[in-house]
C-alpha cells in the first residue's frame, strides 16, 4: 500500500508557479466518495470505496486515521480499515482536493466467519485442485485449513467467497476458515482415490462414432468426464466399476480416460475401424443343407464379429488376415444371398453373393440294366441336375453329359451284379438308384431246327438269360417272338432259303448262333 505523504506547506502567494498550480486545482473536480463496502467491521477489514475522481489519491482516512489503500480505477479504491472506534467519515484526498460526502464506516466487534458450502466437496489425494468456499465473514481471512493442513494458497474474493488450493491428504477432513473474528464452523472435504480403468468393450468401433462403449475399472462412481482423445463425450455411470460412454467420430487410435474428483485415470486405446468390404466368395455356391467351407476375401476384416449369409450367421468363421476369412456356410433356401462381414467398423455393403443349390433327386434309369461288358448309354432322370459335377456307378466315376435340368446320360462301364448310381452337384449328392448288370443270353437248342421256305414255322428256342429278350433274328431278319421263361421262348420263322443263323438279343447282349434250315417244297 502507498504511504500517505506528509502535508506540504502552502507555497507563498508571490510564487507564480504555485499560483498556476492552485488555479489548476481550483478548476478540477474534487474526489467524490459514494459508498463503502462493507460499511462496518473490525480494524483490518478490507473494504471497497467507490465514487469518482479517485485517480491519483494521496490519502484515505477513516476519521482522522490514515488507511493503506490501492487505487484500482477512477471509480474504485481498495482499502484496509485502520485502528479506530465508533462511526467515522471516510474521506479521499487527491491533488484536486478532499471528498466531503458523509459516507461512514462503523467499527464493530469482529464476528467469526461461517462456512455454507464447498465446491467441490471432494478431490484427489494428491491435492492441487481448486475448492470454492462460500459463507460469511471471510474478510481478512488469515488461514484455510483442510484438517490440520493449511491450504497452500487461497484468495479472499469477497466477504462471502474464498478460492483455495487443496493440500494433499486422505480420507475425510474438516475444512475451516480463520479470520480476525475467529474460526468458522467446519464442512467435510473428502479425499478420493484416483480412478483406474482396465478394459473397453468394445475396444474398437466405426469411424462415424455413436456406438456405446463400456469402460470397466475402479473408483468410477463419481466420474465427472470421459475423454476419447481430446473430445469430452456423453457418459452414464453404471456402478463404481463401470461407466458407459458414447464414442465420438474419429479415425485411427485414441486414448480413452476417465476423470473423477480423485483425478484422471490411466489411458486405454480405442481404435476406429473402417467399414469392411467383401470382394469375392469361393466357392460361390453350395447345398441348402449348409456346411460348405467358403473363402471370403476383401478388406477391413480385423476384429470381425460376425459373417452373414443373407441374415443368417455363418456356422463358424476364422479371420485369417485383414483381407481373408474362412467361414462355414449355414443352411439356407435355394437361391442367392449376399455375404457380409460385421466388424467394429460396421457391416460391409453387398459386394458378393453365395448361391444355395437344391440337392439333386433321381427318379429313374433308362434302361435300369445292361450288359456286363458295358458300353450302353444310360439316361438318368431326376431333378436339379443342371449343375451336375459327377456321376457314380458303384465306386466308379464315369463321364457324363447333362441333357437338361432333369436328364443326364452316361456310358455304362463294365460290371457285374447290381451297382448304385448317383449324381453330385454343388447342392450335394443325390439318392441312389440301382443299375443291374445282366449276363448275355446263351442258346442251346432250336425245335424244330428246320422249316419251309415260306416261313411260319413256330420254333422253340431254349437256353439261358432269355427273360429280357429284346429281339430274335433269323439271319438279318427280325422275327416275332414270345418269351416263355428265362430259359425258353418261341419265335416264328420268317421266309427264307438255305440255312441261316438264329440268335437272341437281350439286355445282357447277343447270344451265340444256332442253325435253322429252310426246306424247299417237293419238286
Coordinates of C-alpha atoms in Angstrom, one line a residue:
X1 CA 0.0 0.0 0.0
X2 CA 1.3 3.5 -0.7
X3 CA 2.5 5.5 2.3
X4 CA 0.5 8.8 2.6
X5 CA 2.8 11.8 2.1
X6 CA 3.2 14.4 4.8
X7 CA 1.2 17.6 4.2
X8 CA 3.1 20.2 2.3
X9 CA 3.1 23.9 3.4
X10 CA 1.2 26.2 1.0
X11 CA 3.6 28.0 -1.3
X12 CA 3.9 31.8 -0.9
X13 CA 1.4 33.7 -2.9
X14 CA 4.1 35.6 -4.7
X15 CA 5.4 32.3 -6.4
X16 CA 4.0 32.5 -9.9
X17 CA 4.3 28.7 -10.5
X18 CA 2.5 27.9 -7.2
X19 CA -0.3 30.3 -8.2
X20 CA -0.7 28.5 -11.5
X21 CA -1.0 25.1 -9.8
X22 CA -3.5 26.5 -7.3
X23 CA -5.6 27.8 -10.2
X24 CA -5.5 24.4 -12.0
X25 CA -6.6 22.6 -8.8
X26 CA -9.4 25.0 -8.4
X27 CA -10.8 24.2 -11.8
X28 CA -10.6 20.3 -11.5
X29 CA -13.4 18.5 -9.6
X30 CA -12.6 17.2 -6.1
X31 CA -13.0 13.5 -5.5
X32 CA -16.4 12.1 -4.6
X33 CA -17.0 9.1 -2.2
X34 CA -20.4 7.5 -2.8
X35 CA -20.2 4.2 -0.9
X36 CA -18.1 1.8 1.1
X37 CA -18.5 -2.0 1.3
X38 CA -18.7 -3.4 3.8
X39 CA -19.8 -0.3 5.8
X40 CA -18.9 -1.9 9.2
X41 CA -16.5 -4.3 10.8
X42 CA -13.3 -4.5 12.8
X43 CA -10.0 -2.9 12.1
X44 CA -8.2 -4.8 9.4
X45 CA -11.3 -5.3 7.3
X46 CA -10.8 -5.0 3.6
X47 CA -13.2 -2.5 2.1
X48 CA -14.1 -1.3 -1.4
X49 CA -14.6 2.5 -1.7
X50 CA -16.5 3.6 -4.8
X51 CA -17.0 7.1 -6.2
X52 CA -15.5 9.3 -8.9
X53 CA -12.3 11.3 -9.4
X54 CA -10.3 8.9 -7.3
X55 CA -7.3 8.8 -9.7
X56 CA -4.1 10.0 -8.1
X57 CA -5.5 9.6 -4.5
X58 CA -2.8 10.5 -1.9
X59 CA -4.7 9.9 1.3
X60 CA -7.6 7.7 2.5
X61 CA -8.8 8.5 6.0
X62 CA -11.2 6.7 8.4
X63 CA -12.0 9.7 10.6
X64 CA -8.5 11.0 11.3
X65 CA -6.8 7.7 10.9
X66 CA -4.8 7.1 7.7
X67 CA -5.5 3.8 5.8
X68 CA -3.4 1.8 3.5
X69 CA -5.0 1.6 0.1
X70 CA -4.7 0.8 -3.6
X71 CA -6.3 2.9 -6.4
X72 CA -8.0 0.4 -8.7
X73 CA -9.6 2.9 -11.1
X74 CA -11.0 6.4 -11.2
X75 CA -14.1 5.0 -9.5
X76 CA -12.7 2.4 -7.0
X77 CA -10.2 2.2 -4.2
X78 CA -9.4 -0.9 -2.2
X79 CA -8.5 0.0 1.4
X80 CA -7.8 -1.7 4.8
X81 CA -9.6 -0.3 7.8
X82 CA -7.1 1.2 10.3
X83 CA -7.5 1.1 14.0
X84 CA -10.4 3.1 15.3
X85 CA -13.8 3.0 17.1
X86 CA -17.3 4.3 16.7
X87 CA -18.7 5.6 13.4
X88 CA -16.3 7.7 11.3
X89 CA -16.4 9.5 8.0
X90 CA -14.4 8.2 5.1
X91 CA -12.5 10.8 3.0
X92 CA -10.3 10.6 0.0
X93 CA -7.7 13.2 -0.9
X94 CA -6.3 13.7 -4.4
X95 CA -4.4 16.7 -5.9
X96 CA -7.8 18.1 -6.7
X97 CA -9.0 18.2 -3.1
X98 CA -10.6 16.1 -0.5
X99 CA -14.0 14.5 -0.7
X100 CA -16.8 15.9 1.5
X101 CA -19.6 13.3 1.3
X102 CA -20.9 11.9 4.5
X103 CA -20.0 8.2 3.8
X104 CA -19.3 6.5 7.1
X105 CA -17.8 3.3 8.4
X106 CA -18.8 1.8 11.8
X107 CA -16.3 -0.1 13.9
X108 CA -17.7 -3.2 15.4
X109 CA -16.7 -6.3 17.3
X110 CA -15.2 -8.9 14.9
X111 CA -17.5 -11.9 14.4
X112 CA -16.4 -15.4 13.5
X113 CA -16.9 -16.5 9.8
X114 CA -19.4 -19.1 8.8
X115 CA -19.0 -21.8 6.1
X116 CA -22.0 -22.7 4.0
X117 CA -20.6 -24.9 1.2
X118 CA -17.5 -26.3 -0.5
X119 CA -17.4 -26.8 -4.3
X120 CA -16.2 -29.4 -5.0
X121 CA -16.5 -31.2 -1.7
X122 CA -14.1 -33.9 -2.7
X123 CA -10.8 -34.1 -4.6
X124 CA -7.7 -36.1 -5.4
X125 CA -5.4 -37.4 -2.7
X126 CA -2.6 -35.5 -4.2
X127 CA -4.4 -32.2 -3.8
X128 CA -3.7 -29.2 -6.0
X129 CA -7.3 -28.8 -7.1
X130 CA -9.2 -25.6 -6.6
X131 CA -12.0 -25.5 -4.0
X132 CA -14.5 -22.6 -3.8
X133 CA -15.7 -21.9 -0.2
X134 CA -18.9 -19.8 0.3
X135 CA -20.2 -18.4 3.6
X136 CA -20.0 -15.1 5.5
X137 CA -17.4 -13.0 7.3
X138 CA -14.4 -14.0 5.2
X139 CA -12.9 -10.5 5.2
X140 CA -9.4 -10.6 6.5
X141 CA -9.2 -14.3 6.5
X142 CA -5.8 -15.5 7.6
X143 CA -6.0 -19.2 7.1
X144 CA -7.9 -22.0 5.4
X145 CA -7.4 -25.4 7.0
X146 CA -8.0 -28.9 5.5
X147 CA -7.9 -30.9 8.6
X148 CA -4.7 -29.8 10.3
X149 CA -3.1 -28.9 6.9
X150 CA -3.2 -25.3 5.7
X151 CA -4.2 -24.7 2.1
X152 CA -1.1 -24.0 0.1
X153 CA -2.7 -20.8 -1.2
X154 CA -6.1 -19.0 -1.0
X155 CA -7.7 -15.8 -2.2
X156 CA -10.5 -13.9 -0.5
X157 CA -12.7 -13.0 -3.4
X158 CA -15.3 -11.3 -1.2
X159 CA -16.7 -11.4 2.3
X160 CA -18.8 -14.4 1.1
X161 CA -16.3 -16.3 -1.1
X162 CA -12.8 -17.8 -0.9
X163 CA -10.9 -19.7 -3.5
X164 CA -8.4 -22.2 -2.0
X165 CA -6.0 -24.8 -3.3
X166 CA -6.5 -28.1 -1.6
X167 CA -3.4 -29.7 0.0
X168 CA -2.6 -33.4 -0.3
X169 CA -4.4 -35.7 2.1
X170 CA -6.5 -38.8 2.6
X171 CA -9.9 -39.8 3.9
X172 CA -12.4 -37.1 5.1
X173 CA -11.2 -33.9 6.8
X174 CA -12.9 -30.8 8.3
X175 CA -12.4 -27.6 6.4
X176 CA -12.2 -24.4 8.5
X177 CA -11.6 -20.6 7.8
X178 CA -9.8 -18.4 10.3
X179 CA -10.3 -14.6 10.3
X180 CA -9.5 -11.9 12.9
X181 CA -13.0 -12.7 14.2
X182 CA -12.1 -16.3 15.0
X183 CA -12.6 -19.7 13.4
X184 CA -15.6 -20.8 11.3
X185 CA -17.7 -23.9 11.6
X186 CA -16.3 -26.9 9.6
X187 CA -17.5 -28.7 6.5
X188 CA -16.3 -32.1 5.3
X189 CA -13.9 -32.5 2.4
X190 CA -13.3 -36.0 1.1
X191 CA -10.1 -37.1 -0.5
X192 CA -10.9 -39.6 -3.3
X193 CA -8.6 -42.3 -4.7
X194 CA -8.0 -41.7 -8.4
X195 CA -9.8 -43.8 -11.0
X196 CA -8.1 -46.7 -12.8
X197 CA -9.6 -48.3 -16.0
X198 CA -8.8 -51.9 -17.1
X199 CA -10.9 -52.6 -20.2
X200 CA -13.0 -51.1 -23.0
X201 CA -15.9 -53.1 -24.5
X202 CA -15.8 -52.9 -27.4
X203 CA -12.2 -51.6 -27.8
X204 CA -12.9 -50.6 -31.5
X205 CA -15.8 -49.0 -33.4
X206 CA -16.9 -47.2 -36.5
X207 CA -15.3 -44.0 -37.7
X208 CA -18.8 -42.4 -37.6
X209 CA -18.9 -43.0 -33.8
X210 CA -22.2 -43.2 -32.0
X211 CA -21.7 -46.7 -30.5
X212 CA -21.8 -47.4 -26.8
X213 CA -18.5 -48.3 -25.1
X214 CA -18.5 -49.8 -21.6
X215 CA -15.5 -48.8 -19.5
X216 CA -14.5 -51.1 -16.7
X217 CA -12.2 -50.1 -13.8
X218 CA -12.2 -48.9 -10.2
X219 CA -13.3 -45.7 -8.4
X220 CA -15.6 -44.7 -11.2
X221 CA -18.7 -43.8 -9.2
X222 CA -18.0 -40.1 -9.2
X223 CA -17.0 -39.8 -12.8
X224 CA -17.1 -36.2 -14.0
X225 CA -15.9 -36.6 -17.5
X226 CA -14.8 -39.2 -20.1
X227 CA -12.4 -38.3 -22.9
X228 CA -11.8 -40.0 -26.3
X229 CA -8.6 -38.3 -27.3
X230 CA -9.2 -34.6 -26.7
X231 CA -13.0 -35.0 -27.1
X232 CA -15.3 -35.0 -24.0
X233 CA -18.2 -37.4 -24.5
X234 CA -21.6 -38.2 -23.0
X235 CA -21.4 -40.9 -20.4
X236 CA -23.5 -42.8 -17.8
X237 CA -22.2 -44.1 -14.5
X238 CA -23.4 -47.7 -14.2
X239 CA -21.6 -48.5 -11.0
X240 CA -18.4 -47.9 -9.1
X241 CA -16.7 -50.2 -11.6
X242 CA -18.4 -49.3 -14.9
X243 CA -19.2 -46.3 -17.0
X244 CA -20.8 -46.4 -20.4
X245 CA -19.8 -43.7 -23.0
X246 CA -20.9 -42.8 -26.5
X247 CA -17.9 -42.8 -28.8
X248 CA -17.5 -39.7 -31.0
X249 CA -16.5 -39.8 -34.7
X250 CA -12.8 -40.3 -35.3
X251 CA -10.0 -42.1 -37.1
X252 CA -7.0 -44.2 -36.1
X253 CA -6.4 -44.9 -32.4
X254 CA -7.1 -42.6 -29.5
X255 CA -6.6 -42.6 -25.7
X256 CA -9.7 -43.1 -23.5
X257 CA -9.6 -41.9 -19.9
X258 CA -11.9 -41.1 -17.1
X259 CA -11.8 -38.1 -14.7
X260 CA -13.3 -38.1 -11.2
X261 CA -12.7 -35.8 -8.2
X262 CA -9.9 -38.2 -7.4
X263 CA -8.1 -37.3 -10.6
X264 CA -7.7 -38.6 -14.2
X265 CA -7.2 -42.4 -14.9
X266 CA -4.7 -44.2 -17.0
X267 CA -5.3 -44.3 -20.7
X268 CA -6.6 -47.3 -22.7
X269 CA -6.5 -47.4 -26.5
X270 CA -9.7 -47.3 -28.6
X271 CA -9.4 -48.0 -32.4
X272 CA -11.6 -46.5 -35.1
X273 CA -12.2 -49.2 -37.8
X274 CA -13.1 -48.6 -41.4
X275 CA -16.2 -50.3 -42.8
X276 CA -15.2 -53.7 -44.2
X277 CA -15.7 -54.7 -47.9
X278 CA -16.3 -58.1 -49.4
X279 CA -14.8 -58.8 -52.8
X280 CA -15.1 -62.5 -53.5
X281 CA -16.7 -65.7 -52.1
X282 CA -15.2 -69.0 -53.2
X283 CA -16.9 -71.3 -53.9
X284 CA -19.8 -69.2 -54.8
X285 CA -22.4 -71.9 -54.3
X286 CA -23.2 -74.8 -52.1
X287 CA -26.0 -77.1 -50.8
X288 CA -29.1 -75.8 -49.0
X289 CA -28.0 -78.0 -46.1
X290 CA -25.0 -75.7 -45.5
X291 CA -21.7 -76.9 -44.2
X292 CA -19.6 -75.7 -47.2
X293 CA -16.2 -74.1 -46.3
X294 CA -16.1 -70.7 -48.0
X295 CA -13.1 -68.4 -48.5
X296 CA -14.1 -64.7 -48.3
X297 CA -11.7 -62.0 -49.5
X298 CA -12.0 -58.3 -49.0
X299 CA -10.7 -55.5 -46.7
X300 CA -11.1 -54.4 -43.1
X301 CA -11.7 -57.9 -41.7
X302 CA -9.6 -57.3 -38.5
X303 CA -11.8 -57.8 -35.4
X304 CA -14.7 -59.3 -37.4
X305 CA -17.5 -60.3 -35.0
X306 CA -19.9 -62.0 -37.5
X307 CA -20.2 -63.3 -41.0
X308 CA -23.7 -63.2 -42.5
X309 CA -25.1 -65.3 -45.3
X310 CA -28.2 -63.2 -46.0
X311 CA -29.4 -62.7 -42.5
X312 CA -28.1 -66.0 -41.1
X313 CA -24.8 -66.1 -39.3
X314 CA -22.1 -68.5 -40.5
X315 CA -21.9 -71.7 -38.5
X316 CA -18.2 -70.7 -37.8
X317 CA -15.5 -68.5 -39.1
X318 CA -11.8 -67.7 -38.8
X319 CA -10.2 -64.3 -39.5
X320 CA -7.1 -65.4 -41.4
X321 CA -6.0 -61.8 -42.0
X322 CA -7.3 -58.3 -42.6
X323 CA -8.2 -59.4 -46.2
X324 CA -9.3 -63.0 -45.7
X325 CA -11.9 -65.0 -43.7
X326 CA -12.7 -68.7 -43.8
X327 CA -16.4 -69.4 -43.0
X328 CA -18.7 -72.4 -42.8
X329 CA -21.9 -71.7 -44.7
X330 CA -25.1 -72.1 -42.7
X331 CA -28.2 -73.9 -44.1
X332 CA -30.3 -71.8 -46.5
X333 CA -33.0 -72.0 -49.1
X334 CA -32.3 -72.3 -52.8
X335 CA -31.3 -69.0 -54.3
X336 CA -28.8 -66.2 -53.9
X337 CA -27.9 -64.4 -50.7
X338 CA -25.4 -61.6 -50.0
X339 CA -22.4 -62.4 -47.9
X340 CA -21.4 -59.6 -45.5
X341 CA -18.8 -59.3 -42.7
X342 CA -19.5 -57.4 -39.5
X343 CA -16.6 -55.7 -37.7
X344 CA -16.4 -52.9 -35.1
X345 CA -16.2 -50.6 -38.1
X346 CA -19.7 -51.6 -39.3
X347 CA -21.2 -54.0 -41.8
X348 CA -19.9 -54.4 -45.3
X349 CA -22.2 -53.5 -48.2
X350 CA -23.5 -56.1 -50.6
X351 CA -20.4 -57.0 -52.7
X352 CA -20.6 -60.7 -53.3
X353 CA -23.3 -63.4 -53.4
X354 CA -23.5 -67.1 -52.4
X355 CA -25.9 -69.4 -54.2
X356 CA -27.7 -72.1 -52.3
X357 CA -28.3 -75.0 -54.7
X358 CA -31.1 -77.5 -54.1
X359 CA -29.8 -81.1 -53.9
X360 CA -30.3 -83.4 -56.9
X361 CA -33.0 -86.1 -56.8
X362 CA -33.1 -89.2 -59.1
X363 CA -36.3 -90.8 -60.2
X364 CA -35.3 -93.5 -62.8
X365 CA -32.7 -95.0 -65.0
X366 CA -33.4 -95.8 -68.7
X367 CA -32.5 -98.6 -69.1
X368 CA -32.1 -99.8 -65.5
X369 CA -29.9 -102.7 -66.6
X370 CA -27.3 -103.5 -69.2
X371 CA -24.7 -105.9 -70.4
X372 CA -21.8 -106.9 -68.2
X373 CA -19.3 -105.6 -70.7
X374 CA -20.9 -102.2 -70.5
X375 CA -20.8 -99.6 -73.3
X376 CA -24.5 -98.9 -73.4
X377 CA -26.0 -95.4 -72.9
X378 CA -28.0 -94.9 -69.7
X379 CA -30.2 -91.9 -69.1
X380 CA -30.7 -90.7 -65.6
X381 CA -34.0 -89.0 -64.9
X382 CA -34.5 -86.6 -61.9
X383 CA -34.5 -83.0 -60.7
X384 CA -31.9 -80.3 -60.2
X385 CA -29.3 -81.9 -62.5
X386 CA -28.1 -78.9 -64.4
X387 CA -25.1 -78.3 -62.2
X388 CA -24.0 -82.0 -62.1
X389 CA -20.3 -82.3 -61.3
X390 CA -20.0 -86.1 -61.1
X391 CA -21.9 -89.3 -61.9
X392 CA -21.0 -92.5 -60.0
X393 CA -22.0 -96.1 -60.7
X394 CA -20.8 -98.1 -57.8
X395 CA -17.4 -96.7 -56.8
X396 CA -16.6 -95.6 -60.4
X397 CA -16.9 -92.0 -61.6
X398 CA -17.9 -92.0 -65.2
X399 CA -18.0 -89.4 -68.0
X400 CA -21.5 -87.9 -68.4
X401 CA -23.5 -85.4 -70.4
X402 CA -26.0 -83.0 -68.9
X403 CA -29.0 -83.1 -71.3
X404 CA -31.2 -80.7 -69.3
X405 CA -32.2 -80.0 -65.6
X406 CA -34.0 -83.3 -65.4
X407 CA -31.7 -85.6 -67.5
X408 CA -28.1 -86.7 -67.5
X409 CA -26.7 -89.5 -69.7
X410 CA -23.6 -91.7 -69.3
X411 CA -22.0 -94.8 -70.9
X412 CA -22.1 -97.7 -68.5
X413 CA -18.8 -99.2 -67.7
X414 CA -18.3 -103.0 -67.5
X415 CA -19.5 -104.7 -64.3
X416 CA -21.4 -107.5 -62.7
X417 CA -24.3 -107.8 -60.3
X418 CA -26.0 -104.6 -59.2
X419 CA -24.5 -101.1 -58.6
X420 CA -25.8 -97.9 -57.1
X421 CA -26.0 -94.9 -59.4
X422 CA -26.0 -91.3 -58.0
X423 CA -25.3 -87.7 -59.1
X424 CA -23.3 -85.0 -57.4
X425 CA -23.9 -81.2 -57.8
X426 CA -23.0 -78.2 -55.7
X427 CA -26.3 -78.9 -54.0
X428 CA -25.0 -82.2 -52.7
X429 CA -25.2 -85.9 -53.7
X430 CA -28.5 -87.4 -54.8
X431 CA -30.3 -90.6 -53.7
X432 CA -29.2 -93.9 -55.2
X433 CA -30.8 -95.8 -58.0
X434 CA -29.9 -99.5 -58.8
X435 CA -28.4 -100.5 -62.1
X436 CA -28.2 -104.2 -62.8
X437 CA -25.5 -105.9 -65.0
X438 CA -27.1 -108.7 -67.0
X439 CA -25.2 -111.8 -68.4
X440 CA -25.6 -112.3 -72.2
X441 CA -28.1 -114.9 -73.3
X442 CA -26.8 -118.4 -74.4
X443 CA -28.8 -120.7 -76.9
X444 CA -28.7 -124.5 -76.5
X445 CA -31.4 -125.7 -79.0
X446 CA -34.0 -125.0 -81.7
X447 CA -37.1 -127.2 -82.0
X448 CA -37.7 -127.7 -84.8
X449 CA -34.4 -126.6 -86.4
X450 CA -35.9 -126.6 -90.0
X451 CA -38.9 -125.4 -91.8
X452 CA -40.4 -124.5 -95.1
X453 CA -39.0 -121.7 -97.2
X454 CA -42.4 -119.9 -96.9
X455 CA -41.7 -119.4 -93.2
X456 CA -44.3 -119.5 -90.4
X457 CA -42.7 -122.3 -88.5
X458 CA -43.0 -121.8 -84.7
X459 CA -39.6 -122.6 -83.3
X460 CA -39.0 -123.2 -79.6
X461 CA -35.7 -121.6 -78.6
X462 CA -34.1 -122.9 -75.4
X463 CA -31.1 -121.5 -73.5
X464 CA -30.3 -119.2 -70.6
X465 CA -30.8 -115.5 -69.7
X466 CA -33.7 -115.2 -72.1
X467 CA -36.1 -113.3 -69.8
X468 CA -35.0 -109.8 -71.0
X469 CA -35.0 -110.7 -74.7
X470 CA -35.4 -107.7 -76.9
X471 CA -35.1 -109.3 -80.4
X472 CA -34.8 -112.7 -82.2
X473 CA -33.0 -112.8 -85.6
X474 CA -33.1 -115.4 -88.4
X475 CA -30.1 -114.2 -90.3
X476 CA -30.7 -110.5 -90.7
X477 CA -34.4 -110.7 -90.4
X478 CA -36.1 -109.9 -87.1
X479 CA -38.7 -112.5 -86.1
X480 CA -41.7 -112.3 -83.9
X481 CA -41.2 -114.0 -80.6
X482 CA -42.8 -114.7 -77.2
X483 CA -40.7 -115.1 -74.0
X484 CA -41.9 -118.1 -72.1
X485 CA -39.3 -118.1 -69.3
X486 CA -35.7 -117.2 -68.6
X487 CA -34.8 -120.5 -70.4
X488 CA -37.3 -120.6 -73.3
X489 CA -39.1 -118.6 -75.9
X490 CA -40.9 -119.2 -79.2
X491 CA -40.2 -117.5 -82.5
X492 CA -42.0 -117.5 -85.8
X493 CA -39.5 -118.3 -88.6
X494 CA -39.7 -115.7 -91.4
X495 CA -39.5 -116.8 -95.1
X496 CA -36.0 -117.8 -96.3
X497 CA -33.9 -120.3 -98.1
X498 CA -30.9 -122.4 -97.3
X499 CA -29.5 -122.2 -93.8
X500 CA -29.4 -119.2 -91.6
X501 CA -28.1 -118.2 -88.1
X502 CA -30.6 -117.8 -85.3
X503 CA -29.6 -115.6 -82.3
X504 CA -31.3 -113.8 -79.5
X505 CA -30.5 -110.3 -78.2
X506 CA -31.4 -109.5 -74.5
X507 CA -30.4 -106.8 -72.0
X508 CA -27.2 -108.7 -71.4
X509 CA -26.2 -108.7 -75.0
X510 CA -26.5 -111.0 -78.1
X511 CA -26.3 -114.8 -77.8
X512 CA -24.4 -117.4 -79.8
X513 CA -25.8 -118.6 -83.2
X514 CA -27.7 -121.8 -83.9
X515 CA -28.5 -123.0 -87.4
X516 CA -32.0 -123.1 -88.9
X517 CA -32.6 -124.8 -92.3
X518 CA -35.2 -123.8 -94.8
X519 CA -36.7 -126.8 -96.7
X520 CA -37.9 -126.2 -100.3
X521 CA -41.2 -127.6 -101.4
X522 CA -41.3 -131.1 -103.0
X523 CA -40.2 -131.0 -106.6

